[in-house]
């Protein structure tokens, strides 16, 4: 899983730099740069309910294989885009990231099934390190490839990364737990025979620690077909008379009569046609969607809902910054390190550097407990405020890069701890839906934040500093509100 994420992130940054450079070269409209972010983020919101259900109801390893293999074909088509086909670029990007919307909830919900609860913070940190390193190296390489070889070469390398990620996903196929199956670490504890107690008995606070201000989450599970069959057999056995308690003469006659009467009753699951199967499946999926939403909105789980909104708070910063970074890279006075593509690559590499050192610093000074991690999330919003202050008054590329590094430290800390808090406090049977809803909230913020700079500069004719100032004021307001809470 980790190796697959390495190559997936590397290809993603190649794709991102190539797309932004291609749109900047083919069309001077800043609004079209915002559209790139729109088609990257909107699928996560559009498909969030369905993606969460798929992650909870079906095998997550197969989900990862399919959503890595199919985008490789889509990305190959991106290499054929020309000026008159710019509309096709947005269509293909929407398809590519629609498939990615199914990959992310499945992978994030699978991690707690293979990693013990007491090591989840290490897994989350390693996950962020992978993203950070690939952000630094992938963005730099992406700028070089787009500058020297063109966007088409970057797209083909991205397609190759999807193929490699699919091969890594195939390696874990059938080796990870499916829906309703116990986690791998739980099986390992049982096989060790070192203690008869399960992990829940040894450390229940590590499995479902209780956040202050809301009740411990109730575990919601959905029975598999095998479990339903066992229950049906158990009910049938309970309803059947005990032959040993009846006289021998009456026993066989009464049992035969009961069996005849039971056969005359309608079956619990009548056979339906093809359309009936579709309707019944839709009803089940709608019920699962309602179940996830009811869990998020119940009064006892308001703390979970607040945690699911943390990434959305940070998304108001990093999405708009991506658009402004493209505009900064296109300014001649910012190109002291190379041309526009290379400058953009160095700026995005700053994101990777900040995201790499952010979790290292935060894990060193923050205990893996609920309240310290929540305080770290609030501090991370303050760091992003400071980063926007630097972007607002940037006069050279080094100020932009340093501000971007500070922003990366804050955003990585917020991402790691918000993910870790949800993994520790949400039942695994519902994590796919909760993570999908979390990404939906984050996507709304990313989309609105990404579209605003394009509209402000193209239509409202504001300077590049004005969107940065607005985002700075919004982050100050969000930080004050979080401290008061």
CSV table of C-alpha atoms in Angstrom, one decimal:
chain,number,residue,atom,x,y,z
A,1,UNK,CA,0.0,0.0,0.0
A,2,UNK,CA,2.8,2.4,0.9
A,3,UNK,CA,4.8,1.7,-2.3
A,4,UNK,CA,1.6,2.2,-4.4
A,5,UNK,CA,1.0,5.6,-2.7
A,6,UNK,CA,4.6,6.6,-3.5
A,7,UNK,CA,4.3,6.1,-7.2
A,8,UNK,CA,0.7,7.4,-7.2
A,9,UNK,CA,1.7,10.7,-5.6
A,10,UNK,CA,4.8,11.1,-7.9
A,11,UNK,CA,2.6,10.7,-11.0
A,12,UNK,CA,0.0,13.0,-9.5
A,13,UNK,CA,2.4,15.8,-9.2
A,14,UNK,CA,3.7,15.3,-12.7
A,15,UNK,CA,0.1,15.5,-13.9
A,16,UNK,CA,-0.6,18.6,-11.8
A,17,UNK,CA,2.4,20.6,-13.0
A,18,UNK,CA,1.8,19.6,-16.6
A,19,UNK,CA,-1.9,20.6,-16.5
A,20,UNK,CA,-1.3,24.0,-15.0
A,21,UNK,CA,1.6,24.7,-17.4
A,22,UNK,CA,-0.5,23.5,-20.4
A,23,UNK,CA,-3.5,25.7,-19.5
A,24,UNK,CA,-1.2,28.7,-18.8
A,25,UNK,CA,0.5,28.2,-22.2
A,26,UNK,CA,-2.7,27.5,-24.3
A,27,UNK,CA,-5.0,30.0,-22.6
A,28,UNK,CA,-4.2,33.2,-20.7
A,29,UNK,CA,-7.4,33.2,-18.7
A,30,UNK,CA,-6.9,32.9,-15.0
A,31,UNK,CA,-10.4,31.6,-14.7
A,32,UNK,CA,-9.4,28.5,-16.6
A,33,UNK,CA,-6.7,27.8,-14.0
A,34,UNK,CA,-9.4,27.9,-11.4
A,35,UNK,CA,-11.4,25.4,-13.6
A,36,UNK,CA,-8.5,23.0,-13.4
A,37,UNK,CA,-8.9,23.0,-9.6
A,38,UNK,CA,-12.6,22.7,-10.0
A,39,UNK,CA,-12.5,19.5,-12.1
A,40,UNK,CA,-9.9,18.1,-9.7
A,41,UNK,CA,-11.9,18.6,-6.6
A,42,UNK,CA,-15.5,18.5,-7.7
A,43,UNK,CA,-15.6,14.7,-8.3
A,44,UNK,CA,-14.7,14.1,-4.6
A,45,UNK,CA,-17.8,16.0,-3.6
A,46,UNK,CA,-20.1,14.7,-6.4
A,47,UNK,CA,-19.2,11.0,-5.7
A,48,UNK,CA,-18.6,11.2,-1.9
A,49,UNK,CA,-21.9,9.4,-0.9
A,50,UNK,CA,-21.4,6.6,-3.4
A,51,UNK,CA,-17.6,6.3,-2.8
A,52,UNK,CA,-18.1,5.9,0.9
A,53,UNK,CA,-20.7,3.2,0.5
A,54,UNK,CA,-18.5,1.3,-2.0
A,55,UNK,CA,-15.6,1.5,0.5
A,56,UNK,CA,-17.7,0.1,3.3
A,57,UNK,CA,-19.7,-2.6,1.4
A,58,UNK,CA,-17.2,-4.1,-1.1
A,59,UNK,CA,-13.7,-5.3,-1.0
A,60,UNK,CA,-11.3,-2.3,-0.6
A,61,UNK,CA,-8.4,-4.0,-2.3
A,62,UNK,CA,-10.3,-4.6,-5.5
A,63,UNK,CA,-11.5,-1.0,-5.3
A,64,UNK,CA,-7.9,0.2,-5.3
A,65,UNK,CA,-6.9,-2.1,-8.2
A,66,UNK,CA,-9.7,-0.8,-10.4
A,67,UNK,CA,-9.3,2.9,-9.5
A,68,UNK,CA,-5.5,2.7,-10.3
A,69,UNK,CA,-5.8,0.7,-13.6
A,70,UNK,CA,-8.6,2.6,-15.4
A,71,UNK,CA,-7.1,6.1,-14.9
A,72,UNK,CA,-4.0,5.0,-16.8
A,73,UNK,CA,-6.0,4.9,-20.0
A,74,UNK,CA,-7.6,8.3,-19.3
A,75,UNK,CA,-4.3,10.0,-18.7
A,76,UNK,CA,-2.9,8.6,-21.9
A,77,UNK,CA,-5.7,10.6,-23.7
A,78,UNK,CA,-4.5,13.8,-22.0
A,79,UNK,CA,-1.3,13.6,-24.0
A,80,UNK,CA,-3.3,14.3,-27.1
A,81,UNK,CA,-4.8,17.6,-26.0
A,82,UNK,CA,-4.2,20.7,-28.2
A,83,UNK,CA,-5.5,24.3,-28.1
A,84,UNK,CA,-8.8,23.6,-29.8
A,85,UNK,CA,-9.4,20.6,-27.5
A,86,UNK,CA,-9.1,22.5,-24.2
A,87,UNK,CA,-12.7,21.6,-23.3
A,88,UNK,CA,-11.7,17.9,-23.6
A,89,UNK,CA,-9.0,18.4,-21.0
A,90,UNK,CA,-11.6,19.3,-18.4
A,91,UNK,CA,-13.8,16.3,-19.3
A,92,UNK,CA,-10.9,13.8,-19.0
A,93,UNK,CA,-9.7,15.4,-15.8
A,94,UNK,CA,-13.2,15.0,-14.3
A,95,UNK,CA,-13.2,11.3,-15.3
A,96,UNK,CA,-9.7,10.7,-13.9
A,97,UNK,CA,-10.5,12.3,-10.5
A,98,UNK,CA,-13.9,10.7,-10.3
A,99,UNK,CA,-12.1,7.4,-10.2
A,100,UNK,CA,-9.7,8.9,-7.6
A,101,UNK,CA,-12.7,9.8,-5.5
A,102,UNK,CA,-13.3,6.0,-5.0
A,103,UNK,CA,-9.7,5.2,-4.3
A,104,UNK,CA,-9.0,7.6,-1.4
A,105,UNK,CA,-11.8,6.5,1.0
A,106,UNK,CA,-11.1,2.8,0.4
A,107,UNK,CA,-7.4,3.2,1.1
A,108,UNK,CA,-7.8,5.3,4.2
A,109,UNK,CA,-10.4,3.0,5.6
A,110,UNK,CA,-8.2,0.0,5.0
A,111,UNK,CA,-5.3,1.3,7.0
A,112,UNK,CA,-6.9,0.7,10.5
A,113,UNK,CA,-7.6,-2.9,9.4
A,114,UNK,CA,-3.9,-3.6,8.9
A,115,UNK,CA,-2.3,-1.3,11.4
A,116,UNK,CA,-2.8,-1.7,15.2
A,117,UNK,CA,-4.5,1.3,16.9
A,118,UNK,CA,-1.5,2.2,19.0
A,119,UNK,CA,0.6,2.6,15.7
A,120,UNK,CA,-1.9,4.6,13.7
A,121,UNK,CA,-0.1,7.9,14.4
A,122,UNK,CA,3.1,6.4,12.9
A,123,UNK,CA,1.2,5.2,9.8
A,124,UNK,CA,-0.4,8.6,9.4
A,125,UNK,CA,3.0,10.3,9.7
A,126,UNK,CA,4.6,7.9,7.1
A,127,UNK,CA,1.7,8.5,4.8
A,128,UNK,CA,2.3,12.3,5.0
A,129,UNK,CA,6.0,11.8,4.5
A,130,UNK,CA,5.3,9.9,1.3
A,131,UNK,CA,3.1,12.7,0.1
A,132,UNK,CA,5.7,15.3,1.2
A,133,UNK,CA,8.7,13.7,-0.5
A,134,UNK,CA,6.8,13.1,-3.7
A,135,UNK,CA,5.6,16.7,-3.5
A,136,UNK,CA,9.2,17.9,-3.3
A,137,UNK,CA,10.7,15.6,-5.9
A,138,UNK,CA,7.6,15.1,-8.0
A,139,UNK,CA,7.0,18.8,-8.4
A,140,UNK,CA,10.6,19.5,-9.2
A,141,UNK,CA,10.8,16.7,-11.7
A,142,UNK,CA,7.4,17.7,-13.1
A,143,UNK,CA,8.6,21.2,-13.7
A,144,UNK,CA,11.7,19.9,-15.5
A,145,UNK,CA,9.8,17.4,-17.6
A,146,UNK,CA,7.1,19.9,-18.6
A,147,UNK,CA,9.8,22.5,-19.4
A,148,UNK,CA,12.2,20.3,-21.4
A,149,UNK,CA,10.0,17.4,-22.7
A,150,UNK,CA,6.5,19.0,-22.8
A,151,UNK,CA,3.3,18.2,-21.1
A,152,UNK,CA,2.6,15.1,-23.2
A,153,UNK,CA,5.7,13.3,-21.7
A,154,UNK,CA,4.6,14.2,-18.2
A,155,UNK,CA,1.2,12.7,-18.9
A,156,UNK,CA,2.7,9.5,-20.2
A,157,UNK,CA,4.9,9.2,-17.1
A,158,UNK,CA,1.8,9.7,-14.9
A,159,UNK,CA,0.0,6.9,-16.8
A,160,UNK,CA,3.0,4.6,-16.1
A,161,UNK,CA,2.8,5.5,-12.4
A,162,UNK,CA,-0.9,4.4,-12.4
A,163,UNK,CA,0.1,1.1,-13.9
A,164,UNK,CA,2.8,0.6,-11.2
A,165,UNK,CA,0.3,1.5,-8.4
A,166,UNK,CA,-2.2,-1.0,-9.8
A,167,UNK,CA,0.5,-3.7,-9.7
A,168,UNK,CA,1.2,-2.9,-6.0
A,169,UNK,CA,-2.5,-3.1,-5.3
A,170,UNK,CA,-2.7,-6.5,-7.0
A,171,UNK,CA,0.0,-7.7,-4.6
A,172,UNK,CA,-2.3,-7.2,-1.6
A,173,UNK,CA,-5.3,-8.6,-3.3
A,174,UNK,CA,-7.0,-11.2,-1.1
A,175,UNK,CA,-4.4,-10.6,1.7
A,176,UNK,CA,-6.3,-7.9,3.5
A,177,UNK,CA,-9.6,-8.1,5.4
A,178,UNK,CA,-12.9,-7.8,3.5
A,179,UNK,CA,-16.2,-6.3,4.8
A,180,UNK,CA,-17.2,-7.8,8.1
A,181,UNK,CA,-13.8,-9.6,8.6
A,182,UNK,CA,-11.6,-8.9,11.7
A,183,UNK,CA,-8.5,-6.7,11.3
A,184,UNK,CA,-5.1,-8.3,10.5
A,185,UNK,CA,-3.6,-7.1,13.8
A,186,UNK,CA,-6.5,-8.7,15.7
A,187,UNK,CA,-5.8,-12.1,14.0
A,188,UNK,CA,-2.1,-11.7,14.9
A,189,UNK,CA,-3.0,-11.2,18.6
A,190,UNK,CA,-5.1,-14.3,18.6
A,191,UNK,CA,-2.5,-16.4,16.9
A,192,UNK,CA,0.3,-15.3,19.3
A,193,UNK,CA,-1.4,-17.1,22.3
A,194,UNK,CA,0.5,-14.8,24.6
A,195,UNK,CA,-2.8,-13.7,26.2
A,196,UNK,CA,-6.4,-14.7,26.1
A,197,UNK,CA,-7.5,-11.1,26.2
A,198,UNK,CA,-8.1,-9.3,22.9
A,199,UNK,CA,-6.8,-5.8,22.2
A,200,UNK,CA,-10.1,-4.3,23.1
A,201,UNK,CA,-9.9,-5.8,26.6
A,202,UNK,CA,-6.3,-4.8,27.0
A,203,UNK,CA,-6.7,-1.2,25.9
A,204,UNK,CA,-10.2,-0.3,25.0
A,205,UNK,CA,-9.3,3.4,25.0
A,206,UNK,CA,-7.0,2.8,22.1
A,207,UNK,CA,-9.8,1.2,20.0
A,208,UNK,CA,-12.5,3.8,20.6
A,209,UNK,CA,-11.2,6.6,22.8
A,210,UNK,CA,-13.8,9.0,24.0
A,211,UNK,CA,-13.5,12.6,22.9
A,212,UNK,CA,-14.5,15.2,25.4
A,213,UNK,CA,-18.0,16.6,24.7
A,214,UNK,CA,-19.6,13.7,23.1
A,215,UNK,CA,-20.5,10.1,23.7
A,216,UNK,CA,-18.5,7.2,22.6
A,217,UNK,CA,-19.5,6.1,19.1
A,218,UNK,CA,-21.8,3.2,18.8
A,219,UNK,CA,-20.5,0.5,16.6
A,220,UNK,CA,-22.6,0.1,13.5
A,221,UNK,CA,-22.0,-3.1,11.4
A,222,UNK,CA,-23.7,-4.6,8.5
A,223,UNK,CA,-24.2,-8.4,8.4
A,224,UNK,CA,-22.6,-10.3,5.6
A,225,UNK,CA,-24.6,-13.0,3.7
A,226,UNK,CA,-22.8,-15.7,5.7
A,227,UNK,CA,-23.9,-14.0,9.0
A,228,UNK,CA,-27.5,-13.7,7.7
A,229,UNK,CA,-27.5,-17.4,6.8
A,230,UNK,CA,-26.2,-18.3,10.3
A,231,UNK,CA,-28.9,-16.2,11.9
A,232,UNK,CA,-31.6,-17.8,9.7
A,233,UNK,CA,-30.4,-21.3,10.7
A,234,UNK,CA,-30.4,-20.3,14.3
A,235,UNK,CA,-33.9,-18.9,14.1
A,236,UNK,CA,-35.1,-22.0,12.3
A,237,UNK,CA,-33.5,-24.2,15.0
A,238,UNK,CA,-35.2,-22.2,17.8
A,239,UNK,CA,-38.6,-22.5,16.1
A,240,UNK,CA,-38.3,-26.2,15.6
A,241,UNK,CA,-39.7,-28.4,18.4
A,242,UNK,CA,-37.4,-30.5,20.4
A,243,UNK,CA,-38.1,-34.1,19.3
A,244,UNK,CA,-36.6,-35.5,22.5
A,245,UNK,CA,-39.4,-33.8,24.6
A,246,UNK,CA,-42.3,-35.3,22.5
A,247,UNK,CA,-43.6,-38.8,22.6
A,248,UNK,CA,-42.1,-41.0,19.9
A,249,UNK,CA,-45.5,-41.6,18.3
A,250,UNK,CA,-46.3,-37.9,17.9
A,251,UNK,CA,-42.8,-36.6,17.2
A,252,UNK,CA,-42.5,-37.5,13.5
A,253,UNK,CA,-46.1,-36.6,12.7
A,254,UNK,CA,-45.9,-33.1,14.3
A,255,UNK,CA,-42.5,-32.4,12.7
A,256,UNK,CA,-43.8,-33.3,9.3
A,257,UNK,CA,-46.9,-31.1,9.8
A,258,UNK,CA,-44.7,-28.2,10.8
A,259,UNK,CA,-42.4,-28.6,7.8
A,260,UNK,CA,-45.4,-28.7,5.5
A,261,UNK,CA,-46.8,-25.5,7.1
A,262,UNK,CA,-43.4,-23.8,6.8
A,263,UNK,CA,-43.1,-24.7,3.2
A,264,UNK,CA,-46.5,-23.1,2.5
A,265,UNK,CA,-45.3,-19.8,3.9
A,266,UNK,CA,-43.9,-17.1,1.6
A,267,UNK,CA,-40.1,-17.0,1.4
A,268,UNK,CA,-38.3,-14.1,3.1
A,269,UNK,CA,-36.3,-13.2,0.0
A,270,UNK,CA,-38.5,-13.7,-3.0
A,271,UNK,CA,-36.9,-13.9,-6.4
A,272,UNK,CA,-37.1,-10.8,-8.5
A,273,UNK,CA,-36.2,-9.9,-12.0
A,274,UNK,CA,-33.2,-7.8,-13.2
A,275,UNK,CA,-34.9,-4.5,-12.7
A,276,UNK,CA,-36.1,-5.6,-9.2
A,277,UNK,CA,-32.5,-6.4,-8.3
A,278,UNK,CA,-31.4,-2.9,-9.4
A,279,UNK,CA,-34.2,-1.2,-7.4
A,280,UNK,CA,-33.4,-3.3,-4.3
A,281,UNK,CA,-29.7,-2.6,-4.6
A,282,UNK,CA,-30.5,1.2,-4.9
A,283,UNK,CA,-32.6,1.0,-1.7
A,284,UNK,CA,-29.8,-0.8,0.2
A,285,UNK,CA,-27.2,1.8,-0.9
A,286,UNK,CA,-29.6,4.6,0.0
A,287,UNK,CA,-30.1,3.1,3.4
A,288,UNK,CA,-26.4,2.8,3.9
A,289,UNK,CA,-25.9,6.4,2.9
A,290,UNK,CA,-28.6,7.5,5.4
A,291,UNK,CA,-26.9,5.4,8.1
A,292,UNK,CA,-23.6,7.2,7.6
A,293,UNK,CA,-25.3,10.6,7.6
A,294,UNK,CA,-27.3,9.8,10.7
A,295,UNK,CA,-24.1,8.8,12.5
A,296,UNK,CA,-22.4,12.0,11.6
A,297,UNK,CA,-25.4,14.2,12.6
A,298,UNK,CA,-26.4,12.4,15.8
A,299,UNK,CA,-26.1,14.6,19.0
A,300,UNK,CA,-23.7,12.2,20.6
A,301,UNK,CA,-21.2,12.4,17.6
A,302,UNK,CA,-20.9,16.2,17.2
A,303,UNK,CA,-17.2,15.9,18.0
A,304,UNK,CA,-16.8,13.5,15.0
A,305,UNK,CA,-18.6,16.0,12.8
A,306,UNK,CA,-16.3,18.8,14.0
A,307,UNK,CA,-13.2,16.6,13.2
A,308,UNK,CA,-14.6,15.9,9.7
A,309,UNK,CA,-14.6,19.7,9.1
A,310,UNK,CA,-11.0,20.3,10.0
A,311,UNK,CA,-9.6,19.6,6.6
A,312,UNK,CA,-12.2,21.9,5.0
A,313,UNK,CA,-10.9,24.7,7.2
A,314,UNK,CA,-7.4,24.2,5.9
A,315,UNK,CA,-8.6,23.8,2.3
A,316,UNK,CA,-9.5,27.5,2.2
A,317,UNK,CA,-5.7,28.1,2.2
A,318,UNK,CA,-4.0,25.6,0.1
A,319,UNK,CA,-6.4,25.6,-2.9
A,320,UNK,CA,-6.2,29.4,-3.6
A,321,UNK,CA,-2.5,29.3,-3.0
A,322,UNK,CA,-2.0,26.9,-5.9
A,323,UNK,CA,-3.7,29.3,-8.3
A,324,UNK,CA,-1.6,32.2,-7.0
A,325,UNK,CA,1.6,30.2,-7.2
A,326,UNK,CA,1.0,29.8,-11.0
A,327,UNK,CA,0.6,33.5,-11.3
A,328,UNK,CA,3.7,34.2,-9.3
A,329,UNK,CA,5.7,31.8,-11.4
A,330,UNK,CA,4.7,33.6,-14.6
A,331,UNK,CA,6.0,36.9,-13.3
A,332,UNK,CA,9.4,37.7,-14.8
A,333,UNK,CA,10.8,39.1,-11.5
A,334,UNK,CA,10.1,35.8,-9.8
A,335,UNK,CA,12.0,33.7,-12.4
A,336,UNK,CA,15.4,34.0,-10.8
A,337,UNK,CA,15.7,30.2,-10.6
A,338,UNK,CA,14.6,29.4,-14.1
A,339,UNK,CA,11.6,29.8,-16.5
A,340,UNK,CA,8.0,29.7,-15.4
A,341,UNK,CA,7.7,25.9,-15.3
A,342,UNK,CA,10.8,25.4,-13.3
A,343,UNK,CA,9.9,28.2,-10.9
A,344,UNK,CA,6.5,26.6,-10.4
A,345,UNK,CA,8.2,23.3,-9.7
A,346,UNK,CA,10.4,24.9,-7.0
A,347,UNK,CA,7.5,26.6,-5.4
A,348,UNK,CA,5.5,23.3,-5.2
A,349,UNK,CA,8.7,21.6,-3.9
A,350,UNK,CA,8.5,24.0,-1.0
A,351,UNK,CA,5.1,22.4,-0.2
A,352,UNK,CA,6.7,19.0,0.0
A,353,UNK,CA,9.6,20.3,2.2
A,354,UNK,CA,7.1,21.8,4.7
A,355,UNK,CA,4.9,18.8,4.7
A,356,UNK,CA,7.8,16.5,5.4
A,357,UNK,CA,9.2,18.4,8.4
A,358,UNK,CA,5.7,19.3,9.7
A,359,UNK,CA,4.8,15.9,11.1
A,360,UNK,CA,8.3,15.3,12.4
A,361,UNK,CA,8.2,18.5,14.5
A,362,UNK,CA,4.6,18.0,15.6
A,363,UNK,CA,5.1,14.4,16.6
A,364,UNK,CA,8.2,15.4,18.6
A,365,UNK,CA,6.2,18.0,20.7
A,366,UNK,CA,2.7,16.5,20.6
A,367,UNK,CA,1.5,13.5,22.6
A,368,UNK,CA,-0.7,11.0,20.6
A,369,UNK,CA,-3.7,11.9,22.7
A,370,UNK,CA,-6.9,13.7,21.8
A,371,UNK,CA,-6.5,17.1,23.4
A,372,UNK,CA,-2.8,17.7,22.4
A,373,UNK,CA,-3.7,16.7,18.8
A,374,UNK,CA,-6.6,19.1,18.8
A,375,UNK,CA,-4.3,21.9,20.0
A,376,UNK,CA,-1.8,21.0,17.3
A,377,UNK,CA,-4.6,21.4,14.7
A,378,UNK,CA,-5.4,24.9,16.0
A,379,UNK,CA,-1.7,25.9,15.9
A,380,UNK,CA,-1.4,24.6,12.3
A,381,UNK,CA,-4.1,27.1,11.3
A,382,UNK,CA,-2.0,29.8,12.8
A,383,UNK,CA,1.0,28.8,10.7
A,384,UNK,CA,-1.1,29.0,7.6
A,385,UNK,CA,-2.1,32.5,8.6
A,386,UNK,CA,1.6,33.4,8.8
A,387,UNK,CA,2.2,31.9,5.4
A,388,UNK,CA,-0.5,34.0,3.8
A,389,UNK,CA,1.0,37.1,5.4
A,390,UNK,CA,4.2,36.3,3.6
A,391,UNK,CA,2.5,35.6,0.2
A,392,UNK,CA,0.6,38.9,0.5
A,393,UNK,CA,3.8,41.0,0.7
A,394,UNK,CA,6.1,38.7,-1.4
A,395,UNK,CA,8.6,40.7,-3.6
A,396,UNK,CA,10.8,37.8,-4.8
A,397,UNK,CA,10.6,34.0,-5.3
A,398,UNK,CA,12.4,33.2,-2.1
A,399,UNK,CA,9.7,34.8,0.1
A,400,UNK,CA,7.1,32.8,-1.9
A,401,UNK,CA,9.1,29.6,-1.3
A,402,UNK,CA,9.6,30.2,2.4
A,403,UNK,CA,5.9,31.1,2.9
A,404,UNK,CA,5.0,28.0,1.0
A,405,UNK,CA,7.2,25.9,3.3
A,406,UNK,CA,5.5,27.4,6.4
A,407,UNK,CA,2.1,26.7,4.8
A,408,UNK,CA,3.2,23.1,4.2
A,409,UNK,CA,4.1,22.6,7.8
A,410,UNK,CA,0.7,23.8,9.0
A,411,UNK,CA,-1.3,21.9,6.3
A,412,UNK,CA,0.5,18.6,6.9
A,413,UNK,CA,0.0,18.8,10.7
A,414,UNK,CA,-3.7,19.5,10.2
A,415,UNK,CA,-4.1,16.7,7.7
A,416,UNK,CA,-2.2,14.1,9.8
A,417,UNK,CA,-4.0,14.8,13.1
A,418,UNK,CA,-7.5,15.2,11.7
A,419,UNK,CA,-7.1,11.9,9.9
A,420,UNK,CA,-5.7,10.2,13.0
A,421,UNK,CA,-8.5,11.5,15.2
A,422,UNK,CA,-11.1,10.1,12.9
A,423,UNK,CA,-9.4,6.7,12.5
A,424,UNK,CA,-9.2,6.3,16.3
A,425,UNK,CA,-12.8,7.4,17.0
A,426,UNK,CA,-14.9,6.2,14.1
A,427,UNK,CA,-16.0,2.5,13.9
A,428,UNK,CA,-14.3,0.8,10.9
A,429,UNK,CA,-17.7,-0.3,9.5
A,430,UNK,CA,-18.4,3.4,9.0
A,431,UNK,CA,-15.0,4.9,8.2
A,432,UNK,CA,-15.4,4.7,4.5
A,433,UNK,CA,-18.6,6.9,4.6
A,434,UNK,CA,-17.1,9.3,7.2
A,435,UNK,CA,-13.9,9.8,5.2
A,436,UNK,CA,-16.0,10.3,2.0
A,437,UNK,CA,-18.1,13.0,3.7
A,438,UNK,CA,-14.9,14.6,5.1
A,439,UNK,CA,-13.5,14.8,1.6
A,440,UNK,CA,-16.8,16.2,0.4
A,441,UNK,CA,-16.6,19.0,2.9
A,442,UNK,CA,-13.0,19.6,2.0
A,443,UNK,CA,-13.8,19.6,-1.7
A,444,UNK,CA,-16.4,22.3,-1.3
A,445,UNK,CA,-13.9,24.6,0.5
A,446,UNK,CA,-11.1,23.8,-2.1
A,447,UNK,CA,-13.4,24.5,-5.0
A,448,UNK,CA,-14.7,27.8,-3.6
A,449,UNK,CA,-11.1,28.8,-2.6
A,450,UNK,CA,-9.7,27.8,-6.0
A,451,UNK,CA,-12.3,29.6,-8.1
A,452,UNK,CA,-12.1,32.9,-6.2
A,453,UNK,CA,-8.6,34.0,-7.4
A,454,UNK,CA,-9.5,33.5,-11.0
A,455,UNK,CA,-12.7,35.5,-10.8
A,456,UNK,CA,-11.1,38.2,-8.7
A,457,UNK,CA,-8.2,38.8,-11.2
A,458,UNK,CA,-10.0,38.2,-14.5
A,459,UNK,CA,-13.5,39.6,-13.8
A,460,UNK,CA,-13.1,42.0,-10.9
A,461,UNK,CA,-9.6,43.1,-12.1
A,462,UNK,CA,-8.1,42.9,-8.6
A,463,UNK,CA,-4.4,42.6,-8.0
A,464,UNK,CA,-2.8,39.3,-7.1
A,465,UNK,CA,-2.3,40.6,-3.6
A,466,UNK,CA,-6.0,41.1,-3.0
A,467,UNK,CA,-7.0,37.4,-3.0
A,468,UNK,CA,-4.1,36.7,-0.7
A,469,UNK,CA,-5.2,39.4,1.7
A,470,UNK,CA,-8.8,38.1,1.7
A,471,UNK,CA,-7.6,34.5,2.5
A,472,UNK,CA,-5.3,35.9,5.2
A,473,UNK,CA,-8.3,37.6,6.9
A,474,UNK,CA,-10.4,34.5,6.6
A,475,UNK,CA,-7.7,32.4,8.2
A,476,UNK,CA,-7.3,34.9,11.1
A,477,UNK,CA,-11.1,34.7,11.7
A,478,UNK,CA,-11.1,30.9,11.6
A,479,UNK,CA,-8.2,30.7,14.0
A,480,UNK,CA,-9.9,33.1,16.5
A,481,UNK,CA,-13.1,31.0,16.2
A,482,UNK,CA,-11.2,27.8,16.9
A,483,UNK,CA,-9.4,29.2,19.9
A,484,UNK,CA,-12.7,30.4,21.4
A,485,UNK,CA,-14.2,27.0,20.8
